Coordinates of C-alpha atoms in Angstrom, one line a residue:
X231 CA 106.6 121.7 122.3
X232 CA 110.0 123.0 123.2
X233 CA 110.7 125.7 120.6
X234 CA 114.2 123.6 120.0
X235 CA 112.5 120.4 119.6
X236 CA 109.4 122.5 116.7
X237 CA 112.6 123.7 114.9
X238 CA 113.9 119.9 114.6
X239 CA 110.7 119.0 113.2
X240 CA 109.5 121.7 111.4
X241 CA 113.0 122.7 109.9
X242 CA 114.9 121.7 107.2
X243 CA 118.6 121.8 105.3
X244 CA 120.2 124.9 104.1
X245 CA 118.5 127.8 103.7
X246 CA 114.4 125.3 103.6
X247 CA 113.9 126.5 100.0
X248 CA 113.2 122.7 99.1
X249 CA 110.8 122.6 102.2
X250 CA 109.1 125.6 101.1
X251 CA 109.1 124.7 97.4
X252 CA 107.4 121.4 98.6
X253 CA 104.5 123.6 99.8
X254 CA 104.8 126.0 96.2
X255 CA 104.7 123.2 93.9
X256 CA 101.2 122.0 95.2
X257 CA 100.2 125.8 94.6
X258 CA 100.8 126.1 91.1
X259 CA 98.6 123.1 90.6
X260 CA 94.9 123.5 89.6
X261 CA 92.3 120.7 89.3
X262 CA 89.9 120.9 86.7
X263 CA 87.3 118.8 87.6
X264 CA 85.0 116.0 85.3
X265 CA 81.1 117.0 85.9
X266 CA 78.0 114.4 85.3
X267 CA 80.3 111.6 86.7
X268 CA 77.4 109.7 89.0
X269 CA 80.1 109.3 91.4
X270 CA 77.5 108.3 94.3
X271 CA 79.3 107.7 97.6
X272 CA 83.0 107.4 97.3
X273 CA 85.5 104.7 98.0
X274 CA 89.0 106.1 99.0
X275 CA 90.5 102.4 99.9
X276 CA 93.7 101.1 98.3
X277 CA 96.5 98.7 98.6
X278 CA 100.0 99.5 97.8
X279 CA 102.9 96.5 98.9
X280 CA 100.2 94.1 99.7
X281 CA 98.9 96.4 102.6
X282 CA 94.8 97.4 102.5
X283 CA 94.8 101.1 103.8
X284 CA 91.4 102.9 104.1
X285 CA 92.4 105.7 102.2
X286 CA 95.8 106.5 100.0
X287 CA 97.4 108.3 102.9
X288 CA 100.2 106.9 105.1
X289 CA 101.9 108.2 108.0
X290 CA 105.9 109.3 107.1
X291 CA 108.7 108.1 108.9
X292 CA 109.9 110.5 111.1
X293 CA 112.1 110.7 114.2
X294 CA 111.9 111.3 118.1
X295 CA 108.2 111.4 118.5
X296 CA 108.8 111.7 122.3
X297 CA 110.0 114.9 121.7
X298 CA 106.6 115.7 120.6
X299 CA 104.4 114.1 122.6
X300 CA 105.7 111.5 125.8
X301 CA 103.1 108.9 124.5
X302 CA 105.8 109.2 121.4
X303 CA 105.4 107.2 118.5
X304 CA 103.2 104.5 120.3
X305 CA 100.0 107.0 120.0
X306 CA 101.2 107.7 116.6
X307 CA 100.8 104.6 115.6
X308 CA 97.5 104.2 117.9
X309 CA 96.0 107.1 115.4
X310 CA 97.0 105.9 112.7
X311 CA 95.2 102.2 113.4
X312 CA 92.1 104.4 114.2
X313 CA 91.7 105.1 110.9
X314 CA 92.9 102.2 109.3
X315 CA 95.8 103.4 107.9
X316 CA 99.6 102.4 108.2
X317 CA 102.8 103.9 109.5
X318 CA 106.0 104.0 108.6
X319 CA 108.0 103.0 112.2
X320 CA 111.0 105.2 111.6
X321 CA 115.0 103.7 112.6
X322 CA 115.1 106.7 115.0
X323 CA 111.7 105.7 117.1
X324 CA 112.4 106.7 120.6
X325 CA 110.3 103.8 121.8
X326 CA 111.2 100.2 120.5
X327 CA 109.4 99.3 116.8
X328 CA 107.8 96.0 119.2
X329 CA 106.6 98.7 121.9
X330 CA 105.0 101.0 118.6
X331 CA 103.3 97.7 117.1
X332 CA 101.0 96.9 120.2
X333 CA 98.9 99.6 118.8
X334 CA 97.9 96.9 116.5
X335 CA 97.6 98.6 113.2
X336 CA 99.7 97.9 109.9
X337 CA 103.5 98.8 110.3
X338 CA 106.1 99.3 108.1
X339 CA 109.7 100.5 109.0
X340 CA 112.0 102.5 107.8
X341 CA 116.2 101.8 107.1
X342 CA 119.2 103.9 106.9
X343 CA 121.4 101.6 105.1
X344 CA 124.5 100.9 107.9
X345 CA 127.8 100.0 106.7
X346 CA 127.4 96.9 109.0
X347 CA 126.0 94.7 107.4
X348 CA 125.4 91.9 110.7
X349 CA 123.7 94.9 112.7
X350 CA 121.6 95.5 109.8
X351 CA 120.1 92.2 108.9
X352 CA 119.4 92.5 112.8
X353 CA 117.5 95.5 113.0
X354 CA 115.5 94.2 110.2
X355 CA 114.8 90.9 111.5
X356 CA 113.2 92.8 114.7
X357 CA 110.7 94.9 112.6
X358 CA 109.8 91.4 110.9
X359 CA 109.4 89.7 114.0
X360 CA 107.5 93.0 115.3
X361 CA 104.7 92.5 112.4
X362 CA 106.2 95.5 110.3
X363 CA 104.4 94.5 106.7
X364 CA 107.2 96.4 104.6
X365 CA 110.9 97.6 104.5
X366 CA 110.9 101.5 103.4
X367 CA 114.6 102.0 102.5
X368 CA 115.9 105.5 102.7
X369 CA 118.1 106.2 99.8
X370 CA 119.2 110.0 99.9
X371 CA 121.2 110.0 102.9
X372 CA 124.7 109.1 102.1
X373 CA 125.3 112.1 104.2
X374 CA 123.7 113.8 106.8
X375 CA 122.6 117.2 105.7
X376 CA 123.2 120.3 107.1
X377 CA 120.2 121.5 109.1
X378 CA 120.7 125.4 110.1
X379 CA 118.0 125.5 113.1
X380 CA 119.5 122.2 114.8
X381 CA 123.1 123.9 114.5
X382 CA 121.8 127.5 116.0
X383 CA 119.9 125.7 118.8
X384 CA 122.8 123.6 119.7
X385 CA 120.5 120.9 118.7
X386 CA 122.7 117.7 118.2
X387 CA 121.6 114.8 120.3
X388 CA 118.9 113.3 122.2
X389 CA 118.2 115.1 125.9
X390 CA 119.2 112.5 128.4
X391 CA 116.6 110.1 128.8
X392 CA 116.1 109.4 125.2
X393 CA 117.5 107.4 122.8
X394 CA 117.1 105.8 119.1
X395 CA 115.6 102.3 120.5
X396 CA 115.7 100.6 117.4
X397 CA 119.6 101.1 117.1
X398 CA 119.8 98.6 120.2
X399 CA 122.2 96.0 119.4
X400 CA 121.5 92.2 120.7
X401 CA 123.9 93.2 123.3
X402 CA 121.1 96.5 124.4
X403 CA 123.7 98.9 123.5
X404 CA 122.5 102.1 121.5
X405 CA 124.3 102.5 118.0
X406 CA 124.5 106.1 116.7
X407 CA 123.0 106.0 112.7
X408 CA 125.7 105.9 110.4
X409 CA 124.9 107.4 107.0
X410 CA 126.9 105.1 104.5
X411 CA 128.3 106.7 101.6
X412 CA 129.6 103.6 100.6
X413 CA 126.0 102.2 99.9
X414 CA 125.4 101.0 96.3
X415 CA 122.4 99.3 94.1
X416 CA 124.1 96.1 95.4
X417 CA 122.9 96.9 98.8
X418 CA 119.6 96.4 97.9
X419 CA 120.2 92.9 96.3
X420 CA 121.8 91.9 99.7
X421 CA 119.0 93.5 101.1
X422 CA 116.4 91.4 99.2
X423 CA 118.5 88.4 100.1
X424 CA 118.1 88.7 103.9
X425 CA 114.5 89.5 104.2
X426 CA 111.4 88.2 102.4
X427 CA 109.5 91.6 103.3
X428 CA 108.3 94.0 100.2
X429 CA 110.9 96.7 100.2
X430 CA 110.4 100.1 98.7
X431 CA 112.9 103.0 97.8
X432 CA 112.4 106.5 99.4
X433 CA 114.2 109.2 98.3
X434 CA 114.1 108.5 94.3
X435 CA 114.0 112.0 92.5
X436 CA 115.5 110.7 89.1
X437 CA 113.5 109.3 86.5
X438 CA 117.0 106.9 85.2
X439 CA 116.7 105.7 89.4
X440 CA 113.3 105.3 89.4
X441 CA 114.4 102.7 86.0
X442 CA 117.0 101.5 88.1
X443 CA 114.6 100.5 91.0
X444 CA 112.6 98.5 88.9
X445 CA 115.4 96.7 87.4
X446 CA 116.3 95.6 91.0
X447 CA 112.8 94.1 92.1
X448 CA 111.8 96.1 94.5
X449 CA 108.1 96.5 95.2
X450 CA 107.3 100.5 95.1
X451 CA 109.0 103.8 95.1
X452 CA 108.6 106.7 97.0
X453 CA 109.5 110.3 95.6
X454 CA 111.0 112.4 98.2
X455 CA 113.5 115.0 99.0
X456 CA 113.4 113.5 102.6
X457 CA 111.2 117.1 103.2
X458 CA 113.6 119.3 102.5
X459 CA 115.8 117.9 105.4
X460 CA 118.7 116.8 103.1
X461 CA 119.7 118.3 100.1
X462 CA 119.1 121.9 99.9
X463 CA 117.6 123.1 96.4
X464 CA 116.4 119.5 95.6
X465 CA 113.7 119.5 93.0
X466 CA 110.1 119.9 94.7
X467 CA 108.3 116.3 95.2
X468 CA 105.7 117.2 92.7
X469 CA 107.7 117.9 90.1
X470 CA 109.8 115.2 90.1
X471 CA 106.5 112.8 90.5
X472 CA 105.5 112.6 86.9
X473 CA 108.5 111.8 85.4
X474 CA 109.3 108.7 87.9
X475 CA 105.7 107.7 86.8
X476 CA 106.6 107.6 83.3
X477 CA 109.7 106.1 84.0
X478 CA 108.5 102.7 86.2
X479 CA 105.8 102.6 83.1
X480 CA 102.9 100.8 85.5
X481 CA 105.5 98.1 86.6
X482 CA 105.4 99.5 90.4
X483 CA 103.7 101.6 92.4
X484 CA 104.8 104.8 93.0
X485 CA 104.3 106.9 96.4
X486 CA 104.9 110.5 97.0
X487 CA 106.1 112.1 100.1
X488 CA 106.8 115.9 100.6
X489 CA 104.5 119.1 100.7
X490 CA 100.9 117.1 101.0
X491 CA 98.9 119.5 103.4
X492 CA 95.0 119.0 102.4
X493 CA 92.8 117.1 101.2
X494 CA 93.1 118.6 97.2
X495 CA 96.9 118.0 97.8
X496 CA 96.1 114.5 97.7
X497 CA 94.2 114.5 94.7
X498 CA 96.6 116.3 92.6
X499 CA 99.2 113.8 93.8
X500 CA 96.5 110.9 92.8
X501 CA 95.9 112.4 89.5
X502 CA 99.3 112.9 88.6
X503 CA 100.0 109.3 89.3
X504 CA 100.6 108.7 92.4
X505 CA 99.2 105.6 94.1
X506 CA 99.3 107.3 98.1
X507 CA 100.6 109.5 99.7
X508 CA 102.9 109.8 102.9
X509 CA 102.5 113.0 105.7
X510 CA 105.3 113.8 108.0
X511 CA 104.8 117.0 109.6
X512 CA 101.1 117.3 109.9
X513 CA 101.0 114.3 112.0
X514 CA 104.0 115.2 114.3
X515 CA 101.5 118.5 115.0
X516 CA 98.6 116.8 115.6
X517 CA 100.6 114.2 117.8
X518 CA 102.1 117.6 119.7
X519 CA 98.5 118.9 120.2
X520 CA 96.8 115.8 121.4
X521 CA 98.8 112.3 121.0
X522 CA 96.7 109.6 119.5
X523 CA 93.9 111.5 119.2
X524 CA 95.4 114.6 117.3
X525 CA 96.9 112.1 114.9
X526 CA 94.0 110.5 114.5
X527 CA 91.9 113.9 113.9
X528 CA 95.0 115.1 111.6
X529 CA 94.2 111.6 109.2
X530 CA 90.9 112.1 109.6
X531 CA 90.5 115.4 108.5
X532 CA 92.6 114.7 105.3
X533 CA 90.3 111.8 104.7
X534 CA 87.3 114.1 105.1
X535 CA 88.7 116.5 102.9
X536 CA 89.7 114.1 99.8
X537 CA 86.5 112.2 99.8
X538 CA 85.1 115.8 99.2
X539 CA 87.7 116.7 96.6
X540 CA 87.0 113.4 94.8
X541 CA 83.5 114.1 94.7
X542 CA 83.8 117.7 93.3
X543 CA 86.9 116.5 90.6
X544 CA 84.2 114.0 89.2
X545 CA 86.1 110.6 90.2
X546 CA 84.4 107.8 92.9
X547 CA 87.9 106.1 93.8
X548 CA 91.5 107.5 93.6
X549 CA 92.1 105.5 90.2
X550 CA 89.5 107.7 88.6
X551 CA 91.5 110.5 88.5
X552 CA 93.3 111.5 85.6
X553 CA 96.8 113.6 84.7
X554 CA 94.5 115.3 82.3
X555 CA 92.8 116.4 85.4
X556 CA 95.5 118.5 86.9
X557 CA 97.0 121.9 85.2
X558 CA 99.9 124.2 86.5
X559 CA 100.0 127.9 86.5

């Protein structure tokens, strides 16, 4: 990769202490496995938002895959259906959300709330038309955050040639993403008003918004701190995680994205009460290193590594973990 375009993806806001922490907070985790368990073969399938996924570990949203790789967010999605799990199309694809879903695995797709409210409902009538299964809401971006390496690199826009194609108006013309301020819990009523689609919340830190969430129907949350790309200092995914559990009481599920690395990541996310996990970064690395086939060997590898973690923890599927299970130091 470029160096400019590996800073884009691999930096974050501020001075990263919320992408590092990300990382840290899995560290001072410890599993203390269950013995005796006749776990026999494992089963590592799941279904969170009415979509079946081989195992509790979807592909992140994240932008300008092209940048990456020029098969772009097409072979993203191309690994991703290899291994039978689903992806997360985001609003600023450089290839179209129709283009991604002729891979022909399970999509869902990603929103930045726009203040206009007509091109909105259109952008999210394509990714229904598309296939996309779900609506992933991004709810900690009423501003853009302030991303050091982009800045020093003079890293501000696309390079000529690409561009955000699912900003494309019914007219073709490209629309910058607007991060709305304005935005409110009302948004996602109106939101659940225009499409029938399950719609989840990513970005919910608080315990009092994860009680909020439920109160307004949707179908999941996802903990996230956006990985570290937002608000500088945020607290680390993990920590946040068990308290959103407590909060939604059962009602939804909750999904955690930020910091997941390995296999035992997983686990400690899964026994902590997590029903999946998303992966940003690791995929955009394995999509730089081979396109489809890195992602794919990226998922798989994570895969490999949690059915082996499962086994040695003492639990057959994910749901067999325990918080009991997991101890920090």
């Amino acid at each position: 990769m470029d160096p400019v375009h590996q800073d884009f993806f691999e930096g974050g806001a501020g001075r990263e202490r919320t992408v590092a922490a990300n990382e840290r907070a899995f560290q001072r985790r410890w599993i203390v496995p269950r013995v005796l368990r006749a776990t026999g073969d494992r089963d590592l399938r799941t279904t969170v938002a009415g979509t079946p996924l081989a195992a509790p570990v979807l592909v992140a949203p994240t932008a300008f895959h092209r940048l990456a790789h020029p098969d772009g967010e097409t072979a993203t999605a191309r690994g991703a259906a290899a291994v039978g799990t689903a992806m997360v199309v985001s609003m600023a694809a450089t290839q179209p959300v129709e283009e991604i879903a002729s891979a022909g695995g399970p999509l869902w797709f990603q929103l930045y709330p726009q203040p206009d409210l007509d091109f909105t409902e259109y952008v999210v009538k394509r990714a229904e038309s598309a296939g996309c299964r779900a609506l992933v809401v991004t709810v900690d971006s009423p501003v853009f955050g302030r991303r050091e390496r982009d800045l020093r690199n003079g890293f501000t826009d696309l390079p000529s040639g690409y561009a955000c194609e699912n900003m494309r108006d019914a007219a073709g013309r490209v629309r910058s993403i607007a991060m709305d301020a304005t935005a409110g819990w009302d948004r996602i009523a109106w939101l659940r008003g225009v499409t029938g689609l399950p719609i989840l919340l990513k970005g919910i830190l608080h315990p009092a918004d994860a009680r909020l969430a439920v109160e307004h129907g949707v179908a999941g949350v996802i903990v996230s701190n956006h990985g570290g790309r937002q608000l500088d200092g945020a607290i680390p995914t993990l920590d946040a995680l068990p308290a959103v559990v407590a909060a939604v009481d059962g009602q939804i599920p909750v999904l955690l994205d930020g910091g997941v690395r390995c296999g035992t990541d997983v686990v400690v996310a899964l026994a902590l009460g997590a029903r999946a996990v998303l992966v940003g970064r690791p995929v955009v690395r394995g999509l730089a290193a081979g396109g489809a086939v890195g992602v794919r060997e990226a998922l798989e590898r994570l895969a490999t590594e949690l059915d082996l973690a499962l086994a040695l923890a003492g639990a057959r599927r994910p749901v067999d973990l325990t918080p009991d299970q997991v101890v920090t130091r």
